[in-house]
Structure formats: C-alpha cells, structure tokens
CSV table of C-alpha atoms in Angstrom, one decimal:
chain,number,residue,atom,x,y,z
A,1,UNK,CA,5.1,-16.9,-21.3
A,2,UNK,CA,2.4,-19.0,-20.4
A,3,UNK,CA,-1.8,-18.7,-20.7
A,4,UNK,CA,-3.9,-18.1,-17.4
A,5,UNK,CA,-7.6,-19.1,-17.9
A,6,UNK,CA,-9.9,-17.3,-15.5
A,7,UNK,CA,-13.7,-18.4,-15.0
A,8,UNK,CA,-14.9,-16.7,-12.1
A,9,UNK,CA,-18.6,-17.1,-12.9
A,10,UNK,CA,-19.5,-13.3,-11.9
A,11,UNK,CA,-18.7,-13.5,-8.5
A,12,UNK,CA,-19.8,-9.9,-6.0
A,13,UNK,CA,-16.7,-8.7,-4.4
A,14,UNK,CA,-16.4,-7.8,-1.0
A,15,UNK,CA,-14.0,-6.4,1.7
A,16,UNK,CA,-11.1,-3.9,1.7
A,17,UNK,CA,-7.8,-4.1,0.3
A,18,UNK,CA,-4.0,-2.0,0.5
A,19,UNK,CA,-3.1,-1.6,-2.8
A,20,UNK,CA,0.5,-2.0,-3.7
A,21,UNK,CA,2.7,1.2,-3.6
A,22,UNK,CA,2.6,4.2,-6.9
A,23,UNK,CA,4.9,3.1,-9.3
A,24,UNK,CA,5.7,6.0,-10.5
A,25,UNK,CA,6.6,7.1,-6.8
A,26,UNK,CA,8.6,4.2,-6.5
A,27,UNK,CA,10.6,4.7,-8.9
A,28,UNK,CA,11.9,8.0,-7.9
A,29,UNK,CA,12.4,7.3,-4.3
A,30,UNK,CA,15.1,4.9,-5.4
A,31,UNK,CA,16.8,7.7,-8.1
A,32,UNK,CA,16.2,10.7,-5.8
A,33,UNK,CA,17.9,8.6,-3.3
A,34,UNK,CA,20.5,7.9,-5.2
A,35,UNK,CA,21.8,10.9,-6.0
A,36,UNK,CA,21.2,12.8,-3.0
A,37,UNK,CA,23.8,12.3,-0.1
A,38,UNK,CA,23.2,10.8,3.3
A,39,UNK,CA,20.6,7.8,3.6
A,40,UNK,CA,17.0,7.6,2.1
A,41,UNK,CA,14.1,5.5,3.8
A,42,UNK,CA,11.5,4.0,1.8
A,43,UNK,CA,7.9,2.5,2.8
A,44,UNK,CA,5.8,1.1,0.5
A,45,UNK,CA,7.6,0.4,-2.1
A,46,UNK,CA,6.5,-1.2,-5.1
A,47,UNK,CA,8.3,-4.6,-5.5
A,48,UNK,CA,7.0,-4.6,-9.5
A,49,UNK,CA,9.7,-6.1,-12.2
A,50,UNK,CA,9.6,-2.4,-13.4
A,51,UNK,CA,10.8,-0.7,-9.7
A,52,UNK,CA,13.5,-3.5,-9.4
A,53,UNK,CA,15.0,-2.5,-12.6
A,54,UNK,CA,15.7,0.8,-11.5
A,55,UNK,CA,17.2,-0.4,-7.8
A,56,UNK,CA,19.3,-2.3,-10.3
A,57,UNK,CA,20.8,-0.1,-12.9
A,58,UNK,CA,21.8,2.2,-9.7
A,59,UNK,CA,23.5,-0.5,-8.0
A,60,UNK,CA,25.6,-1.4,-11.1
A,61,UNK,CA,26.4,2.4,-10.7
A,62,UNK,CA,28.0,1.7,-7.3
A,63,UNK,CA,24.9,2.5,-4.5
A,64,UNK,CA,24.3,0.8,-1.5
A,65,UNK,CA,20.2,-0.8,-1.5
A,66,UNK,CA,18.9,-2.7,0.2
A,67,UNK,CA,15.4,-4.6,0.5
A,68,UNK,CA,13.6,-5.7,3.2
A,69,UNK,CA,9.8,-6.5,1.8
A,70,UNK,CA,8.7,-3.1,1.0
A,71,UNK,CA,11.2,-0.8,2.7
A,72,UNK,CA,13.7,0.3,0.9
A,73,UNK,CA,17.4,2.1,1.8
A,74,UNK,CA,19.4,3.5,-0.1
A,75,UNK,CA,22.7,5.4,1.0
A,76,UNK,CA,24.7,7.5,-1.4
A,77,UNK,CA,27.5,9.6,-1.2
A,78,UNK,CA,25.8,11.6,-4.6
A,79,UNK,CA,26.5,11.7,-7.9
A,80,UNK,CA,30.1,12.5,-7.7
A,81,UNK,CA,30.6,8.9,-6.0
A,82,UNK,CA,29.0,7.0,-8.8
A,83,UNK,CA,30.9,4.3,-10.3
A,84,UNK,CA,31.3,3.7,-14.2
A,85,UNK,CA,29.2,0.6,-14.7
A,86,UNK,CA,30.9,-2.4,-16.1
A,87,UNK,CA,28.0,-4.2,-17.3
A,88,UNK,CA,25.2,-2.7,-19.4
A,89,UNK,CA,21.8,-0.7,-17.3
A,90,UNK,CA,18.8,-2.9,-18.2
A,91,UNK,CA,15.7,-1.1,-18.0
A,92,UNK,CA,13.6,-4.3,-18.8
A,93,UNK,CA,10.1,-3.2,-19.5
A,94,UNK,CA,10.3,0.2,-17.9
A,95,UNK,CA,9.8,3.4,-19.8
A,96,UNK,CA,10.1,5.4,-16.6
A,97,UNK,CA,13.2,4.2,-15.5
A,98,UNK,CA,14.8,4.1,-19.5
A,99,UNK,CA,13.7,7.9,-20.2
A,100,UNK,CA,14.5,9.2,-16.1
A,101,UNK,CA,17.8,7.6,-16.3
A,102,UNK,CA,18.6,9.6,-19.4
A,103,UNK,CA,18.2,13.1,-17.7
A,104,UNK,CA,20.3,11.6,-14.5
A,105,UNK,CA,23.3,10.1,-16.6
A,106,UNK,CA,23.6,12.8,-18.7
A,107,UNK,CA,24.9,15.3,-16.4
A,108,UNK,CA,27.0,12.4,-14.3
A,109,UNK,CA,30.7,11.7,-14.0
A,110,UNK,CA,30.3,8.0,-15.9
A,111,UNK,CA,29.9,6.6,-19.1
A,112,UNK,CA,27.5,3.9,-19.7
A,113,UNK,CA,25.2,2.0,-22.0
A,114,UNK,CA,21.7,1.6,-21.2
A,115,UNK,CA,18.6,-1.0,-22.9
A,116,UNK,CA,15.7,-2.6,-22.2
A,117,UNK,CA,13.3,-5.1,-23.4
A,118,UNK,CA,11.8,-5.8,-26.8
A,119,UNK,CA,8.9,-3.2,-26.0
A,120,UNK,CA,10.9,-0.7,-24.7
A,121,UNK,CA,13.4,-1.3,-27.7
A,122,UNK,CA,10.3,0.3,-29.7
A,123,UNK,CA,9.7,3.2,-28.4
A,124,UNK,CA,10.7,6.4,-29.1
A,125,UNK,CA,13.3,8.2,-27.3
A,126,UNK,CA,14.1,11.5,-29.0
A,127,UNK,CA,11.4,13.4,-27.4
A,128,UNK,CA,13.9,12.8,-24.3
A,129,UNK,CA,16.9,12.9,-25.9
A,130,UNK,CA,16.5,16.2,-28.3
A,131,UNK,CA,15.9,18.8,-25.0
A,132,UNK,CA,18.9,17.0,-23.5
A,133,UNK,CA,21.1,17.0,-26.2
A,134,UNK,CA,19.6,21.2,-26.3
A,135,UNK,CA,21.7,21.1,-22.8
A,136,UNK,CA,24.5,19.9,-24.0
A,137,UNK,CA,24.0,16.0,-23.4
A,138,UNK,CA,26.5,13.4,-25.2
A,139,UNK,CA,24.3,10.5,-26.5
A,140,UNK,CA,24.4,8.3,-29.1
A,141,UNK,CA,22.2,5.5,-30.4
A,142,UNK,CA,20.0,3.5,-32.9
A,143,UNK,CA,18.5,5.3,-35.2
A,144,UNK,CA,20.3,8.6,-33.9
A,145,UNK,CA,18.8,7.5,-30.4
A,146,UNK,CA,15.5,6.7,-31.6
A,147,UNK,CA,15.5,3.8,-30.1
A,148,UNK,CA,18.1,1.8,-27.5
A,149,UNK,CA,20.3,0.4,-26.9
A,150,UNK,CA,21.7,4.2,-25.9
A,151,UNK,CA,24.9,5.0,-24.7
A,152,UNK,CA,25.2,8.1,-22.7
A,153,UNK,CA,28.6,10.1,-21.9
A,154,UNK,CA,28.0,12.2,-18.4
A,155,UNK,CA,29.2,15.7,-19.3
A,156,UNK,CA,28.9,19.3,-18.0
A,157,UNK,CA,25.2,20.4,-19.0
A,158,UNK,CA,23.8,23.6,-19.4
A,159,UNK,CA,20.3,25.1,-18.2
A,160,UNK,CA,17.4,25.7,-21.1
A,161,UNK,CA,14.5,27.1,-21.4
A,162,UNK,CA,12.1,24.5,-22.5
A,163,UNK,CA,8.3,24.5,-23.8
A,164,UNK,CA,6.7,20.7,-23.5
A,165,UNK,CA,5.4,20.0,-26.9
A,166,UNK,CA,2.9,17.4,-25.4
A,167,UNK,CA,1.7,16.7,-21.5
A,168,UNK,CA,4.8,13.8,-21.1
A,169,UNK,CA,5.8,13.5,-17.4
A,170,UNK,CA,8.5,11.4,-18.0
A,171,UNK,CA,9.9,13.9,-20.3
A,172,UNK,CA,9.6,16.7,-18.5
A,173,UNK,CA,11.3,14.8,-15.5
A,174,UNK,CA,13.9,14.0,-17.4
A,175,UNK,CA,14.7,17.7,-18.3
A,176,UNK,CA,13.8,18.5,-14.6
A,177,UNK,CA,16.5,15.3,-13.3
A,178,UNK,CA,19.2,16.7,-16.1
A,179,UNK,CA,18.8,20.4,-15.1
A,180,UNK,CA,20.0,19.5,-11.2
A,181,UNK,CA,23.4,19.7,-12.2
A,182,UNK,CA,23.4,22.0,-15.2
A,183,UNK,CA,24.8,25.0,-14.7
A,184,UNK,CA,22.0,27.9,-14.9
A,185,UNK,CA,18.0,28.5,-14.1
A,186,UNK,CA,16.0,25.2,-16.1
A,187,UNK,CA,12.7,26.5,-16.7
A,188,UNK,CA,10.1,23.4,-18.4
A,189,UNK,CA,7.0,25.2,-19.4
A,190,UNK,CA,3.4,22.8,-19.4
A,191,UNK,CA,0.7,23.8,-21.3
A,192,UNK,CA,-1.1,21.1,-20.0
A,193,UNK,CA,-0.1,19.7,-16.5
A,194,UNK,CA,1.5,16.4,-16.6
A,195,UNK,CA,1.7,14.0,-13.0
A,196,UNK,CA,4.3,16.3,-10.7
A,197,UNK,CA,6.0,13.7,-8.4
A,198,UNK,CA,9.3,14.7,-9.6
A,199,UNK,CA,8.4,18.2,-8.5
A,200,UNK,CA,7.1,17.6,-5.3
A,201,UNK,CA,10.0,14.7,-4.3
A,202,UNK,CA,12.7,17.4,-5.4
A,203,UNK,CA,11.3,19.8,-2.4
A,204,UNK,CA,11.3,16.3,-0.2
A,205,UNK,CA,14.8,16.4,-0.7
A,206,UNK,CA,15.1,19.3,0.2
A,207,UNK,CA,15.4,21.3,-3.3
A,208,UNK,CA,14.2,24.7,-4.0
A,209,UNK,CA,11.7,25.5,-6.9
A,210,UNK,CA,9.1,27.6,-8.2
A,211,UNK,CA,5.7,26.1,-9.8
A,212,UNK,CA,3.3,28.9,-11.2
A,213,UNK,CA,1.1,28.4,-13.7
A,214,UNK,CA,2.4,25.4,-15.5
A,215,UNK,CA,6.2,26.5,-15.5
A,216,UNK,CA,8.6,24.9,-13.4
A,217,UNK,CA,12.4,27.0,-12.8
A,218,UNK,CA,15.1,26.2,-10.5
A,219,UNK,CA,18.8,26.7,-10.4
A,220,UNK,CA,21.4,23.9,-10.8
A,221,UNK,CA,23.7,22.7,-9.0
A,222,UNK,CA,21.8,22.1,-5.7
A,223,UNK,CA,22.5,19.2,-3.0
A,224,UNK,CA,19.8,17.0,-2.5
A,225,UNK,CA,19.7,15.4,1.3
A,226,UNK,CA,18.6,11.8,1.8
A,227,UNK,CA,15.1,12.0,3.7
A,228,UNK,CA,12.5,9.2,4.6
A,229,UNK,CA,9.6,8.8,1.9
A,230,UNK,CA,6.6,7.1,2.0
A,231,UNK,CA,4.7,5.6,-0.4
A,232,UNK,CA,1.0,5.5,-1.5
A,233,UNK,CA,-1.3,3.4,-3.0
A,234,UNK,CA,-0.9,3.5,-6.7
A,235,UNK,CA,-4.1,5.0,-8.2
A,236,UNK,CA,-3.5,3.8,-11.9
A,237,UNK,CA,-3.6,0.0,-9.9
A,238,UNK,CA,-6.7,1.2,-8.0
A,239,UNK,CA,-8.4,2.0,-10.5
A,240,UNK,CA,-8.9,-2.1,-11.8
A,241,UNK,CA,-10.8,-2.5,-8.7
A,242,UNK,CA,-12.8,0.4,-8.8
A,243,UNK,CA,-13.7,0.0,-12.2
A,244,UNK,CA,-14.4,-4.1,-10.5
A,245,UNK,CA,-16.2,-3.2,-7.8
A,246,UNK,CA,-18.7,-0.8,-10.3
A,247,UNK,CA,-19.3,-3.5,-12.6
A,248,UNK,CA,-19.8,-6.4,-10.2
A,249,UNK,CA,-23.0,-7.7,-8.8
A,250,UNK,CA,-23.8,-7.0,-5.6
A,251,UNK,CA,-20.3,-5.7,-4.5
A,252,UNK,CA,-18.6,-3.0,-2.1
A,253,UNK,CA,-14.7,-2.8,-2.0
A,254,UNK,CA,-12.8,-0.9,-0.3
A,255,UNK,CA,-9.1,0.3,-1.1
A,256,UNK,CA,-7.0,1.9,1.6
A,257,UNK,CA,-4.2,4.8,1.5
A,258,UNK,CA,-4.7,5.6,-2.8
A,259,UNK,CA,-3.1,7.7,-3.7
A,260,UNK,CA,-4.8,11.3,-5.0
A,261,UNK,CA,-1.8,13.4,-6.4
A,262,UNK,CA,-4.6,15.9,-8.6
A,263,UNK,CA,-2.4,15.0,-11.4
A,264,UNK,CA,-3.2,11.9,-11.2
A,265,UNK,CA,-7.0,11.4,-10.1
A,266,UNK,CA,-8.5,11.9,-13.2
A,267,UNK,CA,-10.4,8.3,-13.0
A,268,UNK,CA,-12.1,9.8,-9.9
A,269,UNK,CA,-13.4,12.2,-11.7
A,270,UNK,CA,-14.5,10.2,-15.0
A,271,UNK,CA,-16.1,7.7,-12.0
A,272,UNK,CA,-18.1,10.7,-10.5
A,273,UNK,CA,-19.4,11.9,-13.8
A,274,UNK,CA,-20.4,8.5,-14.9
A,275,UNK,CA,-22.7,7.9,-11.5
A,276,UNK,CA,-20.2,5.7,-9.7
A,277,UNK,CA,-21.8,4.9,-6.1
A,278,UNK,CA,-18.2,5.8,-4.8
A,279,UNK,CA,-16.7,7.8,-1.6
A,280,UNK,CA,-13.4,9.2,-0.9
A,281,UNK,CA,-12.0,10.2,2.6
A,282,UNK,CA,-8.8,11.8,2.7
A,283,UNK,CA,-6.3,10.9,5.3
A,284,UNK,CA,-4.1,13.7,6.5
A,285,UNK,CA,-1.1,12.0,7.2
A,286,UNK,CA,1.1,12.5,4.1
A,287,UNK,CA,2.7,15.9,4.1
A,288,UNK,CA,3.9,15.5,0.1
A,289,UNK,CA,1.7,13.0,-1.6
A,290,UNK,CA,-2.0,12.8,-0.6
A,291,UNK,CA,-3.8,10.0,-0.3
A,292,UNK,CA,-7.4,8.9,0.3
A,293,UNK,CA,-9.4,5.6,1.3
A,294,UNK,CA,-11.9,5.0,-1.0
A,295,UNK,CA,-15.0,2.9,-1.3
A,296,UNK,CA,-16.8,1.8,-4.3
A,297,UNK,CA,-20.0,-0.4,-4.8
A,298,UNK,CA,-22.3,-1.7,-7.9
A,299,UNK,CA,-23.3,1.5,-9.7
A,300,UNK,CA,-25.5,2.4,-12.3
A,301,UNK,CA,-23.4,4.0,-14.9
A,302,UNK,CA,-24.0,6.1,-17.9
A,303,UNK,CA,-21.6,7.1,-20.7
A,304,UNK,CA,-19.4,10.1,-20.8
A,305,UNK,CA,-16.8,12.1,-22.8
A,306,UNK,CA,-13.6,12.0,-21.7
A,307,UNK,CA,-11.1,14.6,-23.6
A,308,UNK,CA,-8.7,17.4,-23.5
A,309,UNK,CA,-7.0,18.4,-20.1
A,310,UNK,CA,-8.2,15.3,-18.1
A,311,UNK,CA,-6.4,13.4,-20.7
A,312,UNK,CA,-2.9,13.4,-18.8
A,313,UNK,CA,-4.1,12.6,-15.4
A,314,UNK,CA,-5.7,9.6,-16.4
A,315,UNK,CA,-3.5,8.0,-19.1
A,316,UNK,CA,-2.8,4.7,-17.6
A,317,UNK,CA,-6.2,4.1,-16.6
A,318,UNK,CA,-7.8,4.4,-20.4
A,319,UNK,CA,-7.8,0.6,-20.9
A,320,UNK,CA,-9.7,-0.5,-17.6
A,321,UNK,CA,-12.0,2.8,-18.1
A,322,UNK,CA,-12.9,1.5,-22.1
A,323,UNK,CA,-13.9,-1.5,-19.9
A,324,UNK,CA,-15.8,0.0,-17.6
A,325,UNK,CA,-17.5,2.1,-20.6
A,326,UNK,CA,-19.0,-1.2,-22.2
A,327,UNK,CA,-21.7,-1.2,-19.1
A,328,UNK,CA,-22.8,2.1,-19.0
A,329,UNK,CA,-25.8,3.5,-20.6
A,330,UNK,CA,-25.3,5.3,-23.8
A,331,UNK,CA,-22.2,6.5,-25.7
A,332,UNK,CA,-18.9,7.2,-24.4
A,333,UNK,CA,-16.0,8.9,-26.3
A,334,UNK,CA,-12.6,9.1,-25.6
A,335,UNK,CA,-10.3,11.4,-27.6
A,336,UNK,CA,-7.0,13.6,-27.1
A,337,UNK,CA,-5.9,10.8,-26.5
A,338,UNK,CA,-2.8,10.2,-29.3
A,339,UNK,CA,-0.1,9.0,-26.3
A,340,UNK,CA,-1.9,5.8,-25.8
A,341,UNK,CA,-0.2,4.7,-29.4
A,342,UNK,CA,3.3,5.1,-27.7
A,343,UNK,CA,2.8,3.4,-24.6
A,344,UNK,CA,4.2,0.0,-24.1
A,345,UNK,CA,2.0,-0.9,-26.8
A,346,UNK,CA,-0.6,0.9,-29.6
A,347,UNK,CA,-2.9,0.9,-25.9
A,348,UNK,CA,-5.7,2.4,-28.6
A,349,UNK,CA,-5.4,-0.6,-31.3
A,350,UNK,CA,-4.8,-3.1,-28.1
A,351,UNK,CA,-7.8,-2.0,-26.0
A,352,UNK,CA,-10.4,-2.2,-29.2
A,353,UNK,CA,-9.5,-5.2,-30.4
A,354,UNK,CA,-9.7,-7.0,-27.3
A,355,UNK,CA,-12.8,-5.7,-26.1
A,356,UNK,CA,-14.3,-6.4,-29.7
A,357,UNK,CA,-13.0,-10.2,-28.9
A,358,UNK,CA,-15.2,-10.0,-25.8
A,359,UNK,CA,-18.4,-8.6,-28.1
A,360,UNK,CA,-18.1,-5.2,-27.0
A,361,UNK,CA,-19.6,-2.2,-29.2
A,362,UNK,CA,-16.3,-0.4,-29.4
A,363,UNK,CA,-14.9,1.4,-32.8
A,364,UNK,CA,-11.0,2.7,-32.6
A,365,UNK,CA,-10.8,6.6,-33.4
A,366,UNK,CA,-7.4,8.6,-34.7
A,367,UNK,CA,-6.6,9.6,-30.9
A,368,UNK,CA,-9.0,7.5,-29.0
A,369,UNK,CA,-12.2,5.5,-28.7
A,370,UNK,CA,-16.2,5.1,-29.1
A,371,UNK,CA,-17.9,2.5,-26.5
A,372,UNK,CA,-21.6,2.2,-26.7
A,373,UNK,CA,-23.2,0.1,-23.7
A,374,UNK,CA,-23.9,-1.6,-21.8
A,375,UNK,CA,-23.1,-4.5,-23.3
A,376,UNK,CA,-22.7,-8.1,-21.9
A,377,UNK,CA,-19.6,-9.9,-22.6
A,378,UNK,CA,-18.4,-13.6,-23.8
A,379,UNK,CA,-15.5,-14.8,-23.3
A,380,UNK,CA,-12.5,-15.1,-25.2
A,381,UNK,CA,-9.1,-15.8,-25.8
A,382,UNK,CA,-7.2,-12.5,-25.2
A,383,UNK,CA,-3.4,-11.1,-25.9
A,384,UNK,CA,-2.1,-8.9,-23.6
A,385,UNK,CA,0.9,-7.4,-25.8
A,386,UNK,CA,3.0,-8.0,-22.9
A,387,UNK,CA,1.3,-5.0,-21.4
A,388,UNK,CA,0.3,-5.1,-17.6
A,389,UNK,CA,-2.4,-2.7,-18.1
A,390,UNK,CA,-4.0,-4.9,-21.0
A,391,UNK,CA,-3.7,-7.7,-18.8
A,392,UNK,CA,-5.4,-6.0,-15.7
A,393,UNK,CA,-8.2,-4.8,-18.1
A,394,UNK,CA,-8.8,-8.8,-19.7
A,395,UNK,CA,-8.9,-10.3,-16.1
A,396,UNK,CA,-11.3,-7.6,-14.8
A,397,UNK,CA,-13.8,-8.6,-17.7
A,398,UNK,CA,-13.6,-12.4,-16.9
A,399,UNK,CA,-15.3,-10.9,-13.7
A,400,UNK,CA,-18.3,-9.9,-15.9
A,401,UNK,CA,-17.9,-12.3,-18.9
A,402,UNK,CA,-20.1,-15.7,-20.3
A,403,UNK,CA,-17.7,-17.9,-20.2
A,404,UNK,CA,-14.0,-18.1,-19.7
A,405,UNK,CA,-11.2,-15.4,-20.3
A,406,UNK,CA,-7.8,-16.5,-21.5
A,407,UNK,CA,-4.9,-14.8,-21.4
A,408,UNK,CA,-1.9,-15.5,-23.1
A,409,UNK,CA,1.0,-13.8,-21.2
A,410,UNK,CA,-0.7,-13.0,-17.8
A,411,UNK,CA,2.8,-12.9,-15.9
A,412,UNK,CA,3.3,-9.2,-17.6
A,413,UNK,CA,1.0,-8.0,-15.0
A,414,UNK,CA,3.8,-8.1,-12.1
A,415,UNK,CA,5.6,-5.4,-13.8
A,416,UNK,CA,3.1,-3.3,-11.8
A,417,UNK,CA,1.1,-5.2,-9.6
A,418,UNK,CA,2.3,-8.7,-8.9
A,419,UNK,CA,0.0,-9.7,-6.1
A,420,UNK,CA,-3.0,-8.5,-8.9
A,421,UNK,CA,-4.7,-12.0,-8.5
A,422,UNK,CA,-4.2,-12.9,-5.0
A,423,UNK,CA,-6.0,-9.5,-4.3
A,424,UNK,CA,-8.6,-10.5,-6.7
A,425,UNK,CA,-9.2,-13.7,-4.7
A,426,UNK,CA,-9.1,-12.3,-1.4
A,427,UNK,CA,-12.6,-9.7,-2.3
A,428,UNK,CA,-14.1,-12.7,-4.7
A,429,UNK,CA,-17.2,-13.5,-2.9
C-alpha cells in the first residue's frame, strides 16, 4: 500500500476515451462460460484484480482460459467435467465473484473451500446463503456462514419460490446461477428491479426464461451452449468522468461504447435532472447489452433528491455522485440508500467523512446523505478503505481541489479500473 499525491491544478479535460469493459459483465462471461459446453469468446473484457479472480477460482476447478489482452476463451465441457479443487477459491476483493460462486458450487459435482480478502472477510453472506440452503445447499462456515472462509459441498438442489427482501443483484443471481441445475421451476420475485445481466447472458447462452413484472421463472436442468460475448463500457467506471467532465473548467469529454443496461443508467438520469450539459447516442450494434457514446461538458448543476427505485441502478455510482453534489446549487439528498453500509466498506460513513476532509457541506443520514453546494474544495489527505470507488471519487476532487489530494492506498483502484490514471492524463488539458 503506498500514498499517490495528485496536484493537478484544475486542469479542463478534453477528448474522448473507451472506457474499460462492465465489470459486472465481465465477470459472468467467464462463469457462464464455464459452465456451459463448447467454447465461449470474450471482447472487452475487464482485466481488473476483481475479473481475474474469477478466471482463477474456475481454472483451479479444471477449465481451459485463456487471455490474450482483453479477449477472453474459455472452453468447458460443463459442470459435470469440473474438477474438485485442490487448493482453496480466492475471491480476493470481489463480492461478485464470492456471492456468484456460491449459487454455481452449490449445485456442482465438487467440494471446495472458498475466501477472500480482509474486506470481503466482513461482509455478510447469509443473505446468499439462507435462499440456497432453502434449496437444499450444503454449506458451512464462520459464524454459521456469515462470513468466509465458506466451504461448499455440491449436492442435488431443489427449485424455490423466492421473494427478494432487498433489490441485491448479486443475490438474486446467485439463486438464479443455483436454480440451473435444481430440479423444478426457480421463480425470484423483485419488488424493486435489481441490474439483470444474469438474465439477459442466460438467454445468450441460449437459456429459456420468462421476465414479467419483476418475477423471473425458469426450469432447471437446462444446457447452456458456449456463444461469443461482447463486452461494454462499464457505466459505474463512466460515471468518474462524467461526473469530471461536469465539474471541470472549460471541459468536453467524450466516452465511447457505455454501457446503458436501464438497470443500470440510473447516473444518467440523476445527471439529466441535475442540468448536466450531456448527450447520449445509442449505438445499435449490441443485440443483448446496449450501449451508448456519450458526451459531457462543464454544466451548471443544481441539487436534487435522489431516493427510492433509482436507488438500485445507481448504487456504485453514490460516492462520485456525493462528489458531484458538492458543486451544485442548493440541497441534495440521498436516501434509500441502507446497501451502501455493506458494500466493500460503510460507502455512507466513507464518502462523508472524506468529503468533510475536503471542506464539503455534507452531513451522513441513517440510509444516505445531505450535500449542500457548491462548495470549493481544499485539499487533503484522504483514505480510501481499500475501496476502488472511494479512490476514484478522491482523485476526481484533486481535479477541483486548492491544493494537493493524497491518497493512501491508490492501487485499490485496479480492482475495477486499472488504467484509471492513464485515462485521466490522456483528457488532462
């Protein structure tokens, strides 16, 4: 862990950039590939510390990967084929690939043992673990599976009926992952809709489902066929240089092939009701994820509310958008907000006290935030909590700040974006 001091002196930024591929995307491409049969192509793939640790707990389980730059390949014979790991899954920093996992090993042929980092050894699993062990799933753990290390015993799983108790895509894809080879109809019911890759990427392997009205129901025991994905533009990485190019002097960036799922442009939205001088062309070339090249430039902002439904389409981007509230006109609140405090840290304890560091006008709530603005910054000696999204949100504001930002663990940002500052240079006029 080492500090990063940035001083950029409020530069404009200018030109276009490609932004690395959707994480989230990412990180199913790899497990949908590997348990489907037949060979899976991958563009665009994220090469984040977080999308290598899932091409590595699957190659410890016996599949053929391999990486050239950003295309992936991954041939499988399917589950059935899957070798008992020797060595324990590391997850490293990657709640995706920790809670996934759970739902895919639980209905496998193998034992194994599966942990992560410190972070990810804090936080909670149950909410994964109880609707699997509803299906029949065999796993055991600290804290009765609280927490990792977790060790899972594949068994013969049976469908349920489940009703989401909170918007949580990565539980309900775990459920969703399980339910493929349980025997019987799954049916996850939403009451409010959570990011839907895993939906969509089961019919791009060539599943059949049915999505109406917030439930999702298909059968088990269907053969998923290796297919060619591509992937976009993560939006949740976008969204640090829209949220840059807003705030900026004199500045006008633009950010090629984003990604739009609707499940996941919620920062569009907050950006369009805040006055963002923004545009957004859609491209028509991506049958199962859409995406979109977008253009942002210096805006005049004012403040906003930001609660209830929007909430899960825009839960990564809270941090850069409490940012982005400190130079906007008037009051913004955030609220509904309760699953930033399980994140990869308390994002709601994290984001206030940093931004206070940097003299913002920002006061924590129970499930979110109050910004008043604008507000111009100083600069400060900042943590990042090990969190990428922290770190992101910190180096934007050196953008903006009097003074130097410092950083203490700025290498946490290549868990999702690792070429974060060389993109920052490249528009830094």
């Amino acid at each position: 862990m080492s500090e990063k001091v940035l001083q950029y002196h409020k530069p404009s930024l200018q030109g276009h950039l490609t932004i690395p591929g959707d994480k989230s995307v990412s990180h199913r491409s790899v497990m949908f590939g590997a348990i489907a049969t037949g060979k899976t192509t991958v563009d665009g793939f994220l090469l984040g510390e977080d999308c290598l640790s899932t091409i590595d707990c699957f190659r410890k389980l016996g599949v053929k990967i391999d990486v050239d730059g950003t295309n992936v390949t991954i041939e499988s014979a399917g589950m059935e084929a899957w070798q008992e790991p020797s060595e324990v899954l590391y997850t490293g920093n990657s709640g995706t690939t920790t809670r996934l996992m759970l739902g895919i090993l639980a209905g496998s042929n193998v034992h194994s043992v599966m942990t992560g980092d410190a972070s990810i050894g804090k936080r909670p699993m149950r909410r994964v673990i109880d609707p699997l062990r509803q299906m029949g799933a065999h796993i055991t753990g600290r804290a009765d599976g609280q927490y990792t290390p977790l060790a899972i015993q594949g068994s013969t799983l049976q469908a349920i009926d489940y009703q989401m108790p909170v918007a949580s895509a990565q539980v309900k894809s775990a459920i969703l992952l399980a339910g493929l080879r349980a025997q019987g109809t799954t049916v996850v019911r939403e009451t409010e809709i959570s990011r839907d890759h895993t939906e969509r990427m089961l019919r791009q392997f060539g599943a059949q489902l049915t999505v109406e009205e917030g439930v999702i129901s298909f059968e088990g025991g269907q053969t998923l066929l290796g297919t060619h994905v591509s992937v976009p533009g993560d939006i949740s990485s976008a969204a640090f240089f829209l949220v840059a190019g807003a705030i900026c002097q004199d500045s006008k960036v633009v950010l090629e092939n984003v990604g739009i799922n609707p499940t996941r442009d919620g920062v569009i939205e907050v950006l369009r009701n805040m006055g963002a001088s923004m545009t957004v062309v859609p491209n028509e070339d991506n049958q199962f994820e859409p995406t979109a090249t977008i253009t942002i430039e210096t805006s005049t902002l004012k403040g906003t509310i930001i609660e209830g439904d929007i909430i899960p389409r825009l839960i990564d981007e809270i941090p850069i958008l409490a940012l982005l509230a400190t130079q906007a006109h008037g009051t913004t609140i955030i609220k509904d907000a309760e699953e930033l405090k399980v994140k990869e840290t308390d994002r709601i304890t994290a984001v206030v006290d940093e931004l206070q560091k940097l003299g913002a006008r920002i006061e924590a709530t129970k499930d979110g935030m109050v910004i008043e603005g604008p507000t111009p910054l100083q600069g400060a000696s900042l943590k990042t909590y090990g969190d990428h999204r922290i770190g992101m949100m910190g180096a934007v504001a050196a953008l903006i700040t009097n003074g130097a930002v410092t950083l203490d663990d700025a290498e946490c940002i290549a868990v999702s974006y690792p070429s974060f500052f060389e993109h920052v240079e490249a528009v830094k006029k």
